[in-house]
């Protein structure tokens, strides 16, 4: 990653927040926040999940209204009562929660509300729109066909569309909330080049991310938040990863992986998967997983990892055999997967895992209604008791069980997702991108959850685009390439060099593969 050049000097404040406060129920999300964003800088907001950084970004871009406080642009007091009003003041947001219309095309989403129109303003000028999109596509390096429906895209591609939509607005300041959370290394590097180019043109960036390495390399100024308040604002050059973590958490913290473990030599096979196939994504995949082990699945984006997980769970159908504890089982629906003791923490908590407008308690118990019912009637007392126990086990912070999930931070949302699938101890727990979009503290908490589940006898399968995460967690790793299992590693052979070499696509160099995996 290219080292940044400081732009944090005497530039005037383009945007200033004074005494911002925001509450969601009993949660004080922002508490008297003051921050100045200098023109022509890349200004980072960092902090634990729940620190208030995303709430601040949404307030500065009109998504939320402050309960009290002021926002100034160029020293003048402004109103930010809506996203449209913020855009009129030259402020746009690329939100962490994708806000795309799935049935529209990529280009239609990118230019929604700012379409090119023919003289008279009634008809959309499609040739002009196509030319605008192709120019934006070249500038970003994101190779996505503008005529593709958004619902047909992978999560990473939808994230790119969200970024392109933000860049398409004629704005002076862009707020980017976790823009690289779903991107491969190569895609993230392209985005960094775009961001530096925007800064060179005088556009200001507010950058929210949990990836501290990219924060230190990319940004000019870093504001650290904790518990809804600003802890410090300093030039990025005055920080290291260690000082950032300590400032975020308010203490010295161990954010490394838990100590390596290994399954007992006599651990029985819990799941055996034979000749799994689903054209064109998966071809003749076979492997097994043992009781109490953590099995990692490594591979490039599009290698078939997610499709294998969904087939085992029953979310997608395909050919091949699935055995659970020696019994051949059907895989026609997720309900059958759950009945056989398989749980899946999916890669997108918003689209596949949680109902954001419903309370925590309902999200946690939804797949388990039969377990908390008698004669088909839900026992509310049993639901509250068991849901509270599940929530406590995963340490969801700062919210009661009746709070809407959408009001939680990303890390707490992810913990709710784990509470949902650890409500009853599964025989097999599959986790697809288990720490996507969560902070360093929440990452360690999730790692400990996975270890605890394995220690209690659950077979855990971890799929992650962060190679370091797969290697740091797994007892054993299988590598996938182009829909096939190409290698298996155990013990001391589970290392970056071996796994990286195995997942290389035909003809790729090690450098090209390393850019595709977040190492």
XYZ file of C-alpha atoms in Angstrom:
519
model
C 0.000 0.000 0.000
C 1.434 3.367 -0.989
C 2.448 5.626 1.893
C 0.305 8.739 2.058
C 1.438 12.332 1.686
C 0.286 14.635 4.456
C -2.476 17.090 3.585
C -3.410 17.953 7.168
C -1.885 21.429 7.425
C -3.559 24.787 7.339
C -6.464 24.041 4.978
C -9.681 25.731 6.159
C -12.576 23.685 7.564
C -14.953 22.715 4.786
C -17.395 21.136 7.219
C -17.636 21.564 10.967
C -19.823 19.791 13.540
C -20.469 21.505 16.858
C -22.068 19.816 19.862
C -23.896 17.093 17.923
C -26.107 14.785 19.993
C -28.180 11.795 18.931
C -30.139 9.193 20.894
C -31.764 5.971 19.730
C -34.087 4.987 22.557
C -31.901 4.636 25.627
C -28.655 4.584 23.635
C -26.707 7.877 23.493
C -25.123 7.323 20.059
C -23.468 10.772 19.839
C -22.617 12.849 22.890
C -21.571 16.475 22.284
C -19.426 15.677 19.233
C -17.182 18.378 17.783
C -15.084 17.796 14.671
C -13.692 19.903 11.813
C -13.107 18.377 8.351
C -10.444 20.314 6.419
C -10.914 20.944 2.702
C -8.939 18.690 0.358
C -8.060 16.065 2.989
C -8.845 12.410 3.578
C -10.169 12.436 7.137
C -10.646 9.091 8.907
C -13.207 8.251 11.579
C -12.236 5.189 13.614
C -13.562 3.483 16.717
C -15.140 0.313 18.001
C -18.525 -0.767 16.685
C -20.974 1.439 18.549
C -18.453 4.258 18.993
C -20.654 6.574 16.901
C -18.581 6.992 13.744
C -21.228 5.690 11.322
C -23.916 7.704 13.119
C -21.774 10.824 12.735
C -21.246 10.098 9.030
C -24.981 9.670 8.494
C -25.711 12.897 10.353
C -23.243 14.869 8.251
C -24.873 13.490 5.085
C -28.532 14.004 6.000
C -29.458 10.370 6.704
C -30.070 11.226 10.389
C -31.067 14.532 11.957
C -29.255 15.613 15.133
C -31.255 15.926 18.343
C -29.159 19.031 19.035
C -26.028 20.725 17.721
C -24.935 22.524 14.566
C -23.397 21.696 11.187
C -21.488 24.386 9.302
C -20.147 24.398 5.730
C -17.600 27.063 4.836
C -18.390 28.661 8.194
C -22.107 29.033 7.416
C -24.806 27.244 9.446
C -26.685 24.736 7.243
C -29.614 22.359 7.574
C -29.138 18.653 6.759
C -32.704 17.349 6.979
C -32.360 14.808 4.156
C -29.831 13.155 1.858
C -31.078 15.338 -1.004
C -30.570 18.500 1.047
C -27.048 17.359 1.991
C -26.272 16.783 -1.706
C -27.435 20.320 -2.445
C -24.724 21.447 -0.022
C -22.173 19.258 -1.816
C -22.125 16.292 0.607
C -22.773 12.659 -0.393
C -22.457 9.327 1.411
C -21.405 5.821 0.371
C -23.132 3.945 3.184
C -22.060 0.660 4.764
C -25.612 -0.658 4.386
C -26.124 -0.981 0.641
C -29.030 1.196 -0.486
C -29.548 -0.127 -4.012
C -32.701 -0.943 -5.949
C -32.264 -4.641 -6.821
C -34.575 -4.667 -9.850
C -32.901 -1.706 -11.571
C -29.729 -2.015 -13.626
C -26.307 -0.982 -12.378
C -26.303 2.230 -14.435
C -29.851 3.106 -13.349
C -28.798 2.764 -9.704
C -25.649 4.821 -10.199
C -27.523 7.785 -11.715
C -30.817 7.448 -9.829
C -32.127 10.973 -9.303
C -29.423 12.608 -11.460
C -30.261 11.056 -14.837
C -29.198 12.674 -18.104
C -32.328 13.952 -19.836
C -33.241 15.055 -23.308
C -34.241 18.681 -24.026
C -37.492 19.372 -22.195
C -36.453 17.226 -19.226
C -39.079 14.507 -19.575
C -37.221 11.695 -21.322
C -33.988 10.080 -20.119
C -31.135 10.487 -22.618
C -29.942 6.868 -22.735
C -26.878 7.401 -24.995
C -25.691 10.208 -22.705
C -26.303 8.046 -19.625
C -24.381 5.156 -21.171
C -21.444 7.447 -21.997
C -21.427 8.839 -18.442
C -21.435 5.335 -17.003
C -18.609 4.098 -19.233
C -16.492 7.117 -18.244
C -17.111 6.387 -14.552
C -16.337 2.725 -15.140
C -12.986 3.636 -16.691
C -12.154 6.100 -13.902
C -12.805 3.580 -11.126
C -11.522 0.455 -12.863
C -14.646 -1.420 -11.640
C -15.459 -3.766 -14.514
C -19.245 -4.125 -14.182
C -21.672 -4.044 -17.114
C -24.048 -1.119 -16.631
C -27.004 -3.097 -18.030
C -26.757 -5.869 -15.413
C -29.593 -5.972 -12.840
C -28.196 -5.283 -9.371
C -29.945 -8.369 -7.952
C -27.692 -10.535 -10.161
C -24.468 -9.165 -8.615
C -22.342 -10.562 -5.814
C -22.045 -8.593 -2.571
C -18.607 -7.253 -3.544
C -19.934 -6.034 -6.900
C -22.911 -4.347 -5.228
C -20.443 -2.539 -2.951
C -18.664 -1.246 -6.058
C -21.974 0.019 -7.470
C -22.646 1.861 -4.192
C -19.223 3.510 -4.467
C -19.794 4.478 -8.100
C -23.138 6.013 -7.154
C -21.448 8.206 -4.560
C -18.721 9.257 -6.991
C -21.280 10.120 -9.694
C -22.669 12.997 -7.608
C -21.201 16.443 -8.184
C -20.081 16.932 -4.596
C -17.324 18.586 -2.567
C -17.264 16.037 0.246
C -17.878 12.284 0.110
C -18.407 10.191 3.248
C -17.328 6.567 2.711
C -18.471 4.113 5.392
C -16.559 0.813 5.209
C -16.154 1.037 1.405
C -13.676 -1.871 1.182
C -15.456 -4.289 3.547
C -16.620 -6.503 0.675
C -13.850 -5.775 -1.838
C -10.899 -7.941 -2.786
C -7.394 -6.590 -2.317
C -7.100 -5.649 -5.992
C -10.478 -3.893 -5.998
C -9.566 -2.018 -2.814
C -6.306 -0.822 -4.391
C -8.257 0.559 -7.358
C -10.536 2.404 -4.950
C -7.533 3.891 -3.111
C -6.231 5.239 -6.419
C -9.634 6.797 -7.101
C -9.748 8.384 -3.633
C -6.257 9.874 -4.015
C -7.306 11.215 -7.405
C -10.376 12.848 -5.840
C -8.188 14.493 -3.207
C -5.874 15.791 -5.942
C -8.942 17.450 -7.520
C -9.773 19.147 -4.216
C -12.588 16.829 -3.139
C -12.669 16.039 0.576
C -13.154 12.452 1.833
C -14.436 11.330 5.224
C -13.304 7.718 5.468
C -14.741 5.208 7.970
C -13.030 1.816 8.178
C -11.993 -0.960 10.565
C -8.903 -1.785 8.505
C -6.245 0.138 10.394
C -3.442 -0.531 7.901
C -5.372 1.153 5.109
C -6.378 4.018 7.425
C -2.733 4.733 8.255
C -1.576 4.455 4.642
C -4.412 6.367 2.996
C -5.615 9.140 5.268
C -4.250 12.521 6.358
C -6.100 13.073 9.631
C -7.623 10.554 12.063
C -10.448 11.228 14.510
C -10.828 8.495 17.135
C -14.274 7.988 18.682
C -15.296 6.017 21.752
C -18.722 5.653 23.391
C -20.260 8.361 21.206
C -17.569 10.946 21.898
C -14.476 12.253 20.116
C -11.338 11.037 21.903
C -8.745 12.730 19.700
C -8.058 14.222 16.285
C -4.463 13.980 15.067
C -2.456 13.764 11.830
C -2.246 10.143 10.664
C 1.549 10.395 10.774
C 1.379 10.589 14.592
C -0.370 7.220 14.911
C 0.550 3.537 14.699
C -1.801 0.528 14.708
C -0.996 0.049 18.390
C -1.809 3.630 19.380
C -5.037 3.554 17.358
C -6.242 0.336 18.996
C -5.446 1.652 22.458
C -7.240 4.950 21.741
C -10.273 3.135 20.323
C -10.638 0.719 23.227
C -9.354 2.941 26.015
C -6.973 0.233 27.164
C -4.150 -2.015 26.013
C -5.805 -4.798 24.069
C -4.839 -8.195 22.735
C -6.435 -8.364 19.295
C -4.445 -11.356 18.081
C -5.986 -14.724 17.355
C -6.667 -17.102 20.246
C -3.949 -19.738 20.813
C -3.808 -22.379 18.099
C -5.732 -25.525 18.893
C -6.071 -28.934 17.289
C -8.901 -31.428 17.280
C -8.491 -34.711 19.193
C -6.994 -37.477 17.078
C -10.074 -39.658 17.626
C -12.650 -36.937 16.869
C -15.432 -38.508 14.782
C -16.473 -37.193 11.374
C -19.612 -35.072 11.746
C -20.072 -34.014 8.122
C -18.953 -35.810 4.983
C -19.594 -34.087 1.635
C -19.053 -36.047 -1.560
C -18.980 -34.837 -5.188
C -20.845 -31.591 -4.528
C -21.552 -29.875 -7.848
C -23.556 -26.876 -8.972
C -22.714 -25.547 -12.416
C -21.002 -23.274 -13.121
C -19.814 -22.507 -9.570
C -18.875 -25.843 -7.971
C -17.539 -29.036 -9.534
C -16.978 -32.347 -7.736
C -16.070 -30.961 -4.305
C -15.450 -33.535 -1.563
C -14.221 -33.076 2.018
C -15.140 -33.880 5.603
C -15.256 -32.036 8.919
C -14.734 -33.508 12.391
C -16.364 -32.889 15.729
C -14.680 -30.018 17.589
C -12.407 -28.847 14.762
C -12.203 -25.517 12.947
C -11.899 -26.100 9.205
C -10.902 -23.156 7.021
C -11.885 -22.777 3.364
C -9.566 -20.452 1.426
C -9.885 -19.233 -2.144
C -10.169 -16.210 -4.390
C -13.444 -14.367 -4.864
C -15.569 -16.591 -7.127
C -13.729 -19.806 -6.239
C -16.962 -21.485 -5.096
C -16.516 -21.172 -1.313
C -19.866 -19.494 -0.628
C -21.739 -21.777 -3.017
C -20.417 -24.866 -1.193
C -21.562 -23.428 2.142
C -25.050 -22.689 0.806
C -25.374 -26.178 -0.681
C -24.454 -27.840 2.621
C -27.000 -25.671 4.452
C -29.721 -26.287 1.870
C -30.041 -22.690 0.649
C -29.007 -23.793 -2.876
C -29.613 -27.133 -4.546
C -27.045 -29.143 -6.423
C -25.698 -32.603 -7.080
C -23.680 -34.723 -4.655
C -24.134 -36.339 -1.240
C -24.262 -34.873 2.269
C -23.839 -37.095 5.321
C -24.392 -35.880 8.883
C -23.071 -38.248 11.569
C -22.973 -41.078 9.056
C -26.519 -40.624 7.735
C -27.222 -39.573 4.158
C -29.542 -36.538 4.300
C -31.602 -34.516 1.861
C -30.751 -30.882 1.151
C -33.851 -29.253 -0.291
C -34.207 -26.228 2.002
C -32.554 -24.399 4.910
C -35.278 -25.835 7.153
C -33.955 -29.337 6.452
C -30.411 -28.156 7.084
C -31.397 -26.684 10.456
C -33.322 -29.832 11.398
C -30.157 -31.850 10.781
C -28.042 -29.575 12.990
C -26.419 -27.281 10.390
C -26.253 -23.485 10.874
C -24.978 -20.862 8.419
C -23.806 -17.358 9.307
C -24.097 -15.840 5.784
C -21.729 -13.371 4.131
C -24.265 -10.506 4.083
C -26.031 -9.950 7.391
C -28.327 -7.321 5.866
C -29.580 -9.271 2.852
C -29.379 -12.848 4.094
C -29.133 -12.856 7.877
C -31.165 -10.240 9.752
C -34.451 -8.351 9.568
C -33.203 -4.876 10.398
C -36.607 -3.375 11.216
C -37.463 -6.067 13.785
C -36.254 -6.322 17.404
C -33.169 -8.272 18.454
C -35.275 -10.876 20.251
C -37.323 -11.704 17.130
C -34.218 -11.991 14.969
C -32.587 -14.380 17.447
C -35.585 -16.685 17.862
C -36.989 -16.647 14.316
C -35.444 -19.982 13.168
C -36.299 -21.621 16.518
C -39.990 -20.819 17.059
C -40.885 -24.483 17.513
C -38.372 -24.721 20.379
C -40.051 -21.888 22.299
C -43.633 -22.918 21.551
C -46.164 -25.235 23.131
C -48.934 -26.702 20.997
C -48.043 -24.206 18.289
C -48.261 -21.131 20.564
C -45.094 -19.152 21.346
C -44.270 -18.904 25.040
C -43.236 -15.262 25.394
C -41.602 -15.869 28.766
C -39.505 -18.736 27.370
C -38.661 -16.633 24.299
C -37.428 -13.747 26.469
C -35.459 -16.012 28.797
C -33.688 -18.016 26.122
C -33.113 -15.067 23.783
C -31.581 -13.066 26.642
C -29.259 -15.979 27.419
C -28.184 -16.163 23.758
C -27.633 -12.388 23.612
C -25.533 -12.478 26.791
C -23.400 -15.327 25.441
C -22.315 -13.261 22.440
C -22.073 -9.986 24.422
C -24.362 -7.676 22.430
C -23.689 -4.292 24.049
C -25.708 -1.174 24.743
C -29.156 -2.383 23.699
C -32.105 -4.268 25.125
C -33.766 -7.199 23.340
C -36.588 -4.999 21.995
C -34.275 -2.583 20.151
C -34.468 -2.799 16.364
C -31.439 -4.553 14.898
C -31.011 -1.785 12.335
C -30.209 0.660 15.147
C -27.197 -1.399 16.262
C -23.599 -0.958 15.166
C -22.227 -3.364 12.559
C -20.320 -5.382 15.160
C -23.367 -5.789 17.388
C -25.476 -6.774 14.364
C -22.938 -9.483 13.599
C -23.101 -10.692 17.204
C -26.910 -10.903 16.939
C -26.420 -13.049 13.844
C -24.186 -15.381 15.869
C -26.727 -15.453 18.711
C -29.348 -16.505 16.176
C -27.334 -19.481 14.943
C -25.862 -20.471 18.315
C -29.282 -20.341 19.997
C -29.179 -24.146 19.901
C -25.740 -25.754 19.703
C -25.386 -26.885 16.082
C -23.518 -29.976 14.943
C -21.946 -27.932 12.137
C -21.560 -24.138 12.180
C -20.618 -22.581 8.831
C -19.440 -18.955 8.969
C -19.032 -17.040 5.703
C -16.991 -13.837 6.223
C -17.635 -13.939 10.012
C -15.930 -10.601 10.782
C -16.823 -8.525 7.740
C -17.361 -4.884 8.740
C -16.544 -5.259 12.449
C -13.878 -3.574 14.561
C -10.785 -5.108 16.121
C -12.441 -5.642 19.514
C -15.496 -7.351 18.012
C -13.217 -9.477 15.812
C -11.479 -10.962 18.834
C -14.870 -11.564 20.503
C -16.058 -13.467 17.406
C -12.821 -15.486 17.267
C -13.385 -16.486 20.897
C -16.986 -17.477 20.067
C -15.774 -19.768 17.285
C -13.187 -21.373 19.560
C -15.766 -21.864 22.308
C -18.201 -23.489 19.865
C -15.489 -25.892 18.695
C -14.462 -26.644 22.295
C -18.089 -27.612 22.995
C -18.034 -30.117 20.142
C -19.396 -28.158 17.195
C -17.635 -28.634 13.861
C -16.856 -25.093 12.692
C -16.245 -24.138 9.049
C -14.697 -20.685 8.468
C -14.772 -19.010 5.044
C -12.970 -15.678 4.786
C -11.411 -13.417 2.172
C -8.813 -12.459 4.796
C -6.177 -15.156 4.423
C -4.679 -14.176 7.769
C -8.036 -14.973 9.401
C -8.305 -18.435 7.856
C -4.742 -19.316 8.856
C -5.067 -17.798 12.333
C -8.256 -19.703 13.206
C -8.227 -23.017 11.385
C -6.869 -26.373 12.565
C -7.047 -27.540 8.965
C -7.458 -25.662 5.669
C -8.786 -26.723 2.285
C -7.966 -24.501 -0.687
C -10.426 -23.963 -3.541
C -9.810 -22.750 -7.061
C -12.299 -22.411 -9.919
C -14.969 -24.431 -8.133
C -12.726 -27.317 -7.042
C -10.779 -28.336 -3.938
C -7.124 -28.235 -4.992
C -5.207 -28.768 -1.724
C -5.508 -29.541 1.982
C -3.189 -28.428 4.800
C -2.923 -29.368 8.461
C -0.647 -28.545 11.412
C 2.525 -26.631 10.535
C 1.608 -26.756 6.840
C -1.196 -24.245 7.483
C 0.760 -21.122 6.529
C 0.452 -18.190 4.164
C 2.990 -19.461 1.639
C 1.324 -22.868 1.151
C -2.260 -21.658 1.076
C -1.521 -18.703 -1.199
C 0.284 -20.944 -3.684
C -2.630 -23.390 -3.703
C -5.353 -20.846 -4.460
C -3.480 -19.297 -7.406
C -5.527 -19.266 -10.550
C -3.929 -20.866 -13.617
C -1.396 -18.483 -15.092
C -1.521 -15.970 -12.230
C 1.603 -14.742 -10.490
C 1.928 -14.801 -6.696
C 1.655 -11.010 -6.675
C -1.633 -11.090 -8.582
C -3.105 -13.664 -6.226
C -1.981 -11.759 -3.171
C -3.839 -8.674 -4.391
C -6.997 -10.785 -4.673
C -6.826 -12.061 -1.089
C -6.889 -9.669 1.846
C -3.563 -10.529 3.477
